[in-house]
Amino acid sequence: MSEAFERIPLEKQERIVNTAFVEFCEKGYEQASTNHIAKEAGIGKGTLFYYFNTKQSLFHYLIEKAFTIAQEEYLNKINFETKDFFERIKQTTELKWEVYERYPYALKFLAFAMMHAEETDLSDELSVKRKEAEAKWAGVLTQNIDFSKFREDIPKETAFNLIRWTVEGYRQELEARMKQLQFETMENQDLRPYYEEFYGYLETLKTIYYNE
Amino acid sequence: MSEAFERIPLEKQERIVNTAFVEFCEKGYEQASTNHIAKEAGIGKGTLFYYFNTKQSLFHYLIEKAFTIAQEEYLNKINFETKDFFERIKQTTELKWEVYERYPYALKFLAFAMMHAEETDLSDELSVKRKEAEAKWAGVLTQNIDFSKFREDIPKETAFNLIRWTVEGYRQELEARMKQLQFETMENQDLRPYYEEFYGYLETLKTIYYNE
DNA sequence: CAACTTATCGACCAGGGTGGTCAATTTGCT
DNA sequence: AGCAAATTGACCACCCTGGTCGATAAGTTG
C-alpha cells in the first residue's frame, strides 16, 4: 500500500476497506474482482491501484486492518472483570454489534483469512500476531469467568459448549432472517427489538444452566 | 435435459449430479462453471451439454432432483409416530446423515435454491411443490410431538427454539471442524465417535429441558 | 496568474475463462 | 460390416481479469 491511501478522508478509506472486506469474504481471494471493488466503492479502477499497487498487497493490507480492528475495537474493550458468564456473553455480543456497525464484514473477513491462513502465506510478523490473537479469542468467554454458578449435574465444559452453540445457532438464524428481509445495510434499522429478544433468551438460558 | 442422461449408469448419474450440486452451492448460479463440473465429474464438456442442453436446464434438473431426494430419501422416511422430541431429532439427524452419504450436497443445494428462489424463476409446478415442501419441513420437528414432557417454567416455544439452535450450532461447529481436518469425502471415515458424542449431548439436553 | 505536484480516472492490454457448438471418433448392438 | 448412440476436446465469440498509462483534474505554492 502506498502512503497516499492514508492521506485521503477517513470516510472514504472505510468505504473502500469495507467494500473490499465484503468482496473477499463472499468470493474468496481468487474470485474477488478488483474491478468490482472499485465500482462498488465508487472510485476508479486506476485509483484503487494507485492506493494499493496489486491485488495481493490490498489483501495483505486488509488482513492487517482486520487484525487492528479486532484488537482495538473488540478485544481491548472487553471487560475481563465481568465474572458472570452470561454478562460476558452479553457484553461481547454488544461489542461485536458495535464493530459491525462501523466495519460490517471485518470480523467475518478476519475469520475467513485465518481459516485460509495456510494458502495465504502470512508474513512472519503476522503469524506471530495470529498466535497471540488466537489465544486471546479463546479466552474471550473463559478468562476470569466464575463457573461455580453453573448447575452441578452437568459437566461445566458441556454446559459451556451447549450455551455457546445455542447463542451461535441463534445468531445464525437471525442473520439468515435479516438477509431474507433484504437488510442490505443495517443503517436506520431499529435493532432494539432484536437486542431485547436476545437478552430474553439469555435470561432463560441463565435459569436453565445456573443453580437455582 | 435429454433422455440420454437417464440411460447412463446410475453411478455415473450420481457422480455428475453430486459434482454439480457442489459447484452450484459453492459458487452460486452465475459463478458456477460448466467446464469445472465436467472436469470434476470426469466427463467431457461436450458430454455434459449432450445430457443437458444448457446450463440453465442443468440447474433446473438439479432442483427437481434435489426435491425428489429430499422427499423420497428424507421426508417420506420420517416416522411421525415418534412423539418424543429428542427421539425425533435423533431420527431426522440420522436420516440427514444417510442422505449425505449418497448425495453429500443435495440438501444444502436445495436450501440454497430455495433461498434464491426469487432470482431463479421456478416453473409454476415447482412453486407449488415448494409450498408443499416448506409446510412439510416446518412439521419435521413439530408434527405429532408430545410437548407436555417439557419443563413448565419455560414457554414450550422458547424451549423448542433453544434446542433447535443448540443442535444447529453444534452441527455447524462439527462441519467446521471436519473441513479443517480436510475430510474431503467422508468415505471410509469412522463417524461413530461423532454419532456418540452427538447422542451424549442430546441426552444432556433432555435432562435440561424435560421435567425431572 | 503560472508552475508544479498529487489525485483520479477509464480506455486499453494480453491472457484466460465463459457457455455452447460440432465434426470426428469411439462404443455398443444387430 | 453397418448403423446409431455416446463421447470427446478443439474451437468460437464474448466477457472479465489484474494491471498500466497517458490524459486530465484538483490542490498547492510562488
XYZ file of C-alpha atoms (C1' of nucleotides) in Angstrom:
484
model
C 0.000 0.000 0.000
C 1.239 3.486 -0.807
C 1.060 6.229 1.768
C -1.429 8.030 -0.485
C -4.270 5.896 0.830
C -3.733 7.105 4.358
C -3.962 10.701 3.263
C -7.499 10.525 1.883
C -10.526 11.215 4.106
C -11.210 8.550 6.688
C -14.763 8.073 5.497
C -13.524 7.182 2.022
C -10.909 4.847 3.455
C -13.525 2.993 5.408
C -15.865 2.784 2.437
C -13.157 1.165 0.347
C -11.966 -1.149 3.091
C -15.491 -2.314 3.870
C -16.290 -2.917 0.223
C -13.149 -4.979 -0.129
C -13.938 -6.955 3.043
C -17.284 -7.934 1.575
C -15.894 -8.872 -1.807
C -13.149 -11.106 -0.426
C -15.465 -12.751 2.103
C -18.116 -13.586 -0.430
C -15.936 -14.653 -3.340
C -12.631 -15.750 -1.845
C -9.250 -14.410 -2.910
C -9.109 -15.706 -6.474
C -12.672 -14.915 -7.462
C -12.730 -11.490 -5.846
C -12.666 -8.782 -8.503
C -10.735 -5.548 -8.154
C -12.980 -4.061 -10.848
C -15.970 -4.865 -8.721
C -14.443 -3.467 -5.546
C -13.584 -0.190 -7.263
C -17.035 0.188 -8.778
C -18.810 -0.726 -5.571
C -16.678 1.680 -3.560
C -17.360 4.411 -6.070
C -13.788 5.033 -7.184
C -11.981 4.489 -10.455
C -10.085 1.281 -11.017
C -6.894 3.246 -11.526
C -7.347 4.889 -8.161
C -7.604 1.569 -6.408
C -4.292 0.508 -7.926
C -2.854 3.895 -7.091
C -3.576 3.239 -3.411
C -2.636 -0.432 -3.365
C -0.293 -1.480 -6.122
C -1.524 -5.016 -6.503
C -4.458 -7.191 -5.537
C -2.228 -9.105 -3.164
C -0.967 -6.052 -1.376
C -4.570 -4.892 -0.962
C -5.369 -8.263 0.566
C -2.453 -8.078 2.961
C -3.435 -4.593 3.983
C -6.933 -5.858 4.710
C -5.587 -8.586 6.938
C -3.557 -6.106 8.950
C -6.513 -3.768 9.104
C -8.860 -6.527 10.264
C -6.379 -7.513 12.939
C -6.163 -3.967 14.171
C -9.929 -3.584 14.229
C -10.421 -6.831 16.104
C -7.757 -5.847 18.575
C -8.688 -2.239 19.190
C -12.424 -2.254 18.697
C -13.166 -5.614 20.252
C -10.567 -7.482 22.273
C -9.193 -4.445 24.067
C -12.646 -3.274 25.058
C -13.719 -6.470 26.773
C -14.071 -6.001 30.475
C -12.449 -9.056 31.975
C -13.586 -8.053 35.436
C -17.047 -9.310 34.471
C -17.064 -12.727 36.089
C -20.591 -13.750 35.166
C -20.694 -15.917 32.062
C -23.941 -14.552 30.665
C -22.937 -10.995 31.387
C -19.757 -11.665 29.450
C -21.694 -13.101 26.532
C -23.976 -10.104 26.516
C -21.067 -7.739 26.630
C -19.042 -9.388 23.886
C -22.119 -9.619 21.699
C -22.756 -5.920 22.113
C -19.161 -5.178 21.237
C -19.446 -7.274 18.108
C -22.534 -5.351 17.104
C -20.702 -2.084 17.562
C -17.850 -3.277 15.387
C -20.373 -4.486 12.849
C -21.939 -1.074 12.570
C -18.678 0.518 11.535
C -16.961 -2.364 9.750
C -19.743 -4.778 8.819
C -17.548 -7.513 7.422
C -14.279 -7.005 9.255
C -14.638 -9.837 11.754
C -16.028 -12.206 9.158
C -13.107 -11.343 6.915
C -10.659 -11.994 9.715
C -12.214 -15.383 10.382
C -12.083 -16.134 6.678
C -8.458 -15.090 6.414
C -7.475 -17.163 9.452
C -9.279 -20.199 8.091
C -7.338 -19.936 4.848
C -4.141 -18.905 6.576
C -2.225 -21.807 5.045
C -2.968 -20.780 1.471
C -2.424 -17.105 2.197
C 1.218 -17.007 3.173
C 1.374 -14.570 6.038
C 4.482 -12.645 6.936
C 6.351 -13.891 9.980
C 5.231 -10.877 11.903
C 1.614 -11.659 11.108
C 1.998 -15.298 12.068
C 3.064 -14.191 15.499
C 0.146 -11.796 15.728
C -2.122 -14.631 14.722
C -0.965 -16.873 17.538
C -1.441 -14.089 20.029
C -4.887 -13.269 18.734
C -5.940 -16.910 18.776
C -5.029 -17.188 22.417
C -6.945 -14.045 23.238
C -10.015 -15.143 21.297
C -10.039 -18.426 23.125
C -10.135 -16.545 26.400
C -12.979 -14.241 25.481
C -15.598 -16.470 27.052
C -13.457 -18.226 29.637
C -10.892 -15.872 31.154
C -11.795 -14.912 34.700
C -15.290 -16.412 34.433
C -16.909 -17.742 37.597
C -18.048 -21.195 36.547
C -19.068 -22.159 40.053
C -22.539 -20.776 39.453
C -23.284 -23.495 36.927
C -25.533 -26.368 37.932
C -23.572 -29.319 39.157
C -25.289 -32.247 37.478
C -23.755 -31.307 34.134
C -20.050 -31.046 33.413
C -19.085 -27.363 33.257
C -17.435 -27.949 29.900
C -20.619 -29.422 28.486
C -22.792 -26.598 29.753
C -20.299 -24.105 28.404
C -20.413 -25.673 24.951
C -24.183 -26.041 24.878
C -24.633 -22.378 25.665
C -22.064 -21.342 23.084
C -23.831 -23.421 20.449
C -27.213 -22.046 21.380
C -26.068 -18.466 21.076
C -24.248 -19.188 17.845
C -27.204 -21.050 16.365
C -29.489 -18.201 17.321
C -27.116 -15.679 15.779
C -27.024 -17.611 12.523
C -30.783 -17.776 12.313
C -31.012 -14.055 12.977
C -28.504 -13.437 10.225
C -30.494 -15.568 7.817
C -33.725 -13.852 8.781
C -32.160 -10.457 8.150
C -30.734 -11.483 4.811
C -34.158 -12.640 3.721
C -35.581 -9.241 4.665
C -33.017 -7.621 2.389
C -31.346 -5.644 5.123
C -28.505 -4.744 2.869
C -27.357 -2.172 5.348
C -28.394 -2.085 8.959
C -28.412 1.685 8.875
C -31.519 3.365 10.177
C -32.853 -0.001 11.221
C -34.262 -0.215 14.675
C -32.398 -3.122 16.150
C -33.638 -2.729 19.697
C -36.333 -5.385 19.377
C -33.623 -7.816 18.325
C -31.453 -6.879 21.283
C -34.397 -7.366 23.612
C -35.243 -10.726 22.133
C -31.643 -11.800 22.547
C -31.444 -10.651 26.158
C -34.655 -12.522 26.851
C -33.167 -15.750 25.597
C -30.040 -15.114 27.632
C -32.151 -14.796 30.789
C -33.855 -18.082 30.017
C -30.520 -19.782 29.488
C -29.399 -18.458 32.832
C -32.338 -20.040 34.647
C -31.589 -23.278 32.833
C -27.857 -23.587 33.266
C -27.314 -21.931 36.646
C -28.066 -23.394 40.025
C -31.468 -22.256 41.201
C -32.355 -32.471 -20.060
C -32.321 -35.077 -22.815
C -33.434 -38.608 -22.122
C -29.885 -39.764 -22.821
C -28.817 -38.838 -19.292
C -31.274 -41.244 -17.769
C -29.916 -44.106 -19.855
C -26.383 -43.962 -18.497
C -25.342 -45.992 -15.427
C -26.808 -44.737 -12.167
C -23.403 -44.437 -10.573
C -22.288 -42.029 -13.280
C -25.518 -40.058 -12.991
C -24.988 -39.605 -9.306
C -21.364 -38.604 -9.748
C -22.364 -35.863 -12.157
C -25.313 -34.702 -10.110
C -23.267 -34.534 -6.925
C -20.451 -32.654 -8.594
C -22.950 -30.125 -9.944
C -24.596 -29.783 -6.521
C -21.253 -28.852 -5.016
C -20.332 -26.409 -7.747
C -23.623 -24.519 -7.603
C -23.658 -24.448 -3.803
C -20.161 -23.095 -3.504
C -20.146 -20.592 -6.359
C -23.773 -19.672 -6.964
C -25.512 -19.895 -10.320
C -23.585 -17.257 -12.252
C -20.113 -18.152 -11.000
C -20.587 -21.898 -11.317
C -18.583 -23.255 -14.237
C -19.808 -25.984 -16.563
C -16.197 -26.583 -17.557
C -15.364 -27.238 -13.964
C -18.332 -29.507 -13.380
C -17.446 -31.626 -16.401
C -13.805 -31.934 -15.420
C -14.584 -32.694 -11.798
C -17.151 -35.326 -12.782
C -14.652 -36.898 -15.169
C -16.609 -36.417 -18.383
C -16.019 -34.322 -21.470
C -17.552 -30.901 -21.686
C -19.430 -31.930 -24.818
C -20.962 -34.833 -22.952
C -22.340 -32.581 -20.258
C -24.065 -30.484 -22.909
C -25.218 -33.646 -24.655
C -27.055 -34.647 -21.475
C -28.315 -31.200 -20.507
C -28.543 -28.761 -23.371
C -27.847 -25.613 -21.397
C -26.514 -24.537 -18.022
C -29.965 -23.391 -17.048
C -31.619 -26.670 -17.894
C -28.957 -28.464 -15.863
C -29.774 -26.190 -12.963
C -33.476 -26.833 -13.249
C -32.883 -30.533 -13.407
C -30.847 -30.286 -10.211
C -33.664 -28.501 -8.442
C -36.121 -31.194 -9.395
C -33.626 -33.854 -8.414
C -32.953 -32.241 -5.047
C -36.669 -32.022 -4.402
C -37.098 -35.677 -5.201
C -34.205 -36.667 -2.986
C -35.473 -34.599 -0.073
C -38.908 -36.035 -0.498
C -38.080 -39.686 -1.020
C -34.915 -40.089 0.990
C -35.781 -37.831 3.865
C -39.313 -36.534 4.375
C -41.052 -39.767 3.432
C -38.855 -41.778 5.768
C -39.574 -39.800 8.890
C -41.555 -41.784 11.384
C -44.177 -39.392 12.627
C -45.321 -41.885 15.222
C -42.266 -40.930 17.258
C -43.763 -38.492 19.757
C -40.626 -37.771 21.756
C -38.924 -34.578 20.653
C -35.366 -35.755 21.177
C -36.067 -39.082 19.579
C -37.393 -37.188 16.578
C -34.279 -35.036 16.433
C -32.086 -38.078 16.623
C -34.045 -39.799 13.900
C -34.107 -36.869 11.492
C -30.419 -36.260 12.057
C -29.659 -39.855 11.211
C -31.751 -39.601 8.069
C -29.876 -36.499 7.035
C -26.603 -38.336 7.501
C -27.837 -41.152 5.309
C -28.834 -38.746 2.586
C -25.481 -37.036 2.978
C -23.618 -40.266 2.353
C -25.231 -40.731 -1.031
C -25.835 -37.124 -2.086
C -23.458 -35.040 0.030
C -24.646 -31.644 -1.142
C -28.236 -32.312 -2.157
C -29.923 -30.827 0.889
C -27.572 -27.879 1.020
C -28.268 -27.260 -2.644
C -31.985 -27.402 -2.033
C -31.706 -24.886 0.773
C -29.579 -22.689 -1.460
C -32.043 -22.908 -4.332
C -34.995 -22.126 -2.075
C -33.209 -19.150 -0.586
C -32.602 -17.733 -4.045
C -35.985 -18.824 -5.324
C -36.931 -15.297 -6.332
C -33.966 -14.859 -8.644
C -34.288 -18.359 -10.047
C -37.677 -18.232 -11.700
C -39.242 -21.550 -10.914
C -41.895 -23.122 -13.046
C -45.426 -22.916 -11.669
C -45.349 -26.591 -10.958
C -42.203 -26.172 -8.885
C -43.614 -23.239 -6.980
C -46.451 -25.454 -5.832
C -44.004 -28.188 -4.886
C -42.061 -25.612 -2.937
C -45.035 -24.545 -0.875
C -45.841 -28.162 -0.086
C -42.272 -28.934 0.862
C -41.997 -25.872 3.070
C -45.049 -26.959 5.025
C -43.632 -30.437 5.444
C -40.218 -29.174 6.536
C -41.827 -26.964 9.121
C -43.544 -30.015 10.564
C -40.461 -32.172 10.761
C -39.764 -31.244 14.375
C -43.290 -30.382 15.465
C -45.848 -32.671 13.897
C -47.249 -35.134 16.434
C -44.632 -34.242 19.055
C -45.561 -34.581 22.713
C -44.549 -31.240 24.139
C -46.118 -31.967 27.526
C -42.871 -33.524 28.710
C -41.134 -30.158 28.612
C -40.480 -28.327 31.858
C -43.206 -25.852 32.639
C -41.278 -22.803 33.789
C -40.199 -22.058 30.214
C -42.547 -21.420 27.308
C -42.641 -24.520 25.089
C -41.878 -22.383 22.082
C -38.780 -20.976 23.735
C -37.500 -24.359 24.791
C -38.164 -25.679 21.315
C -36.165 -22.877 19.724
C -33.298 -23.100 22.186
C -32.881 -26.790 21.496
C -33.066 -26.297 17.743
C -30.385 -23.616 17.947
C -28.174 -25.737 20.136
C -28.312 -28.657 17.743
C -27.807 -26.415 14.739
C -24.894 -24.591 16.361
C -23.302 -27.897 17.272
C -23.775 -29.175 13.732
C -22.093 -26.097 12.299
C -19.112 -26.426 14.582
C -18.787 -30.078 13.644
C -18.872 -29.142 9.988
C -16.173 -26.525 10.508
C -14.062 -28.977 12.470
C -14.344 -31.541 9.681
C -13.487 -29.031 6.982
C -10.372 -28.095 8.875
C -9.365 -31.747 9.012
C -9.668 -31.895 5.237
C -12.336 -34.547 5.211
C -12.887 -34.037 1.543
C -15.010 -37.167 1.420
C -16.475 -38.847 4.419
C -15.879 -42.208 2.827
C -14.088 -44.751 4.964
C -14.217 -42.336 7.862
C -15.311 -43.767 11.134
C -18.090 -41.450 12.127
C -19.309 -43.445 15.102
C -17.446 -41.345 17.667
C -19.229 -38.311 16.276
C -22.597 -40.024 16.499
C -21.885 -40.986 20.077
C -20.806 -37.506 21.005
C -23.984 -36.131 19.472
C -26.215 -38.612 21.282
C -24.472 -37.704 24.511
C -25.319 -34.054 24.074
C -28.902 -34.964 23.206
C -29.205 -36.858 26.494
C -27.920 -33.866 28.392
C -30.384 -31.588 26.649
C -33.138 -33.982 27.631
C -32.261 -33.737 31.314
C -32.190 -29.971 30.967
C -35.358 -29.295 29.049
C -37.640 -32.086 30.283
C -39.400 -32.245 33.601
C -37.391 -34.245 36.068
C -1.711 34.095 -12.829
C 1.849 30.174 -13.830
C 4.259 26.147 -12.430
C 4.350 22.108 -10.308
C 2.823 18.150 -7.551
C -0.653 14.929 -6.347
C -5.034 12.509 -7.240
C -8.215 10.465 -10.211
C -9.806 8.362 -13.973
C -11.208 4.933 -17.636
C -9.642 3.237 -22.167
C -6.622 -0.228 -23.140
C -3.746 -4.559 -22.928
C -2.726 -9.551 -23.102
C -4.288 -13.563 -21.044
C -7.572 -16.664 -19.525
C -12.211 -18.465 -18.662
C -17.191 -18.491 -20.295
C -21.416 -21.165 -22.239
C -22.164 -23.502 -26.158
C -21.181 -25.968 -30.950
C -19.742 -29.506 -33.911
C -17.081 -32.584 -36.826
C -14.626 -36.513 -35.698
C -14.180 -40.509 -33.209
C -15.313 -44.426 -30.197
C -18.580 -47.662 -28.409
C -22.348 -50.928 -28.474
C -25.529 -53.611 -30.868
C -27.589 -56.368 -34.580
C -19.983 -54.898 -41.618
C -23.073 -51.375 -40.813
C -25.711 -48.393 -38.301
C -26.985 -45.498 -34.288
C -25.925 -43.664 -29.961
C -22.414 -41.798 -26.985
C -18.350 -39.147 -26.180
C -14.868 -36.018 -26.924
C -11.968 -31.689 -26.983
C -10.701 -28.183 -30.231
C -12.890 -24.193 -31.392
C -15.948 -19.914 -31.274
C -17.202 -15.246 -29.963
C -17.575 -12.988 -25.883
C -16.588 -11.200 -21.415
C -13.914 -10.330 -17.404
C -9.350 -10.376 -15.284
C -5.241 -7.776 -12.862
C -2.574 -4.222 -14.116
C -0.723 0.003 -16.992
C -0.585 4.576 -18.502
C -1.359 8.911 -20.662
C -4.775 12.409 -20.010
C -6.931 15.254 -17.066
C -8.411 17.499 -12.642
C -7.520 19.332 -8.183
C -4.557 21.346 -4.922
C -0.608 23.921 -3.585
C 2.988 27.070 -3.956
C 5.384 31.157 -5.752
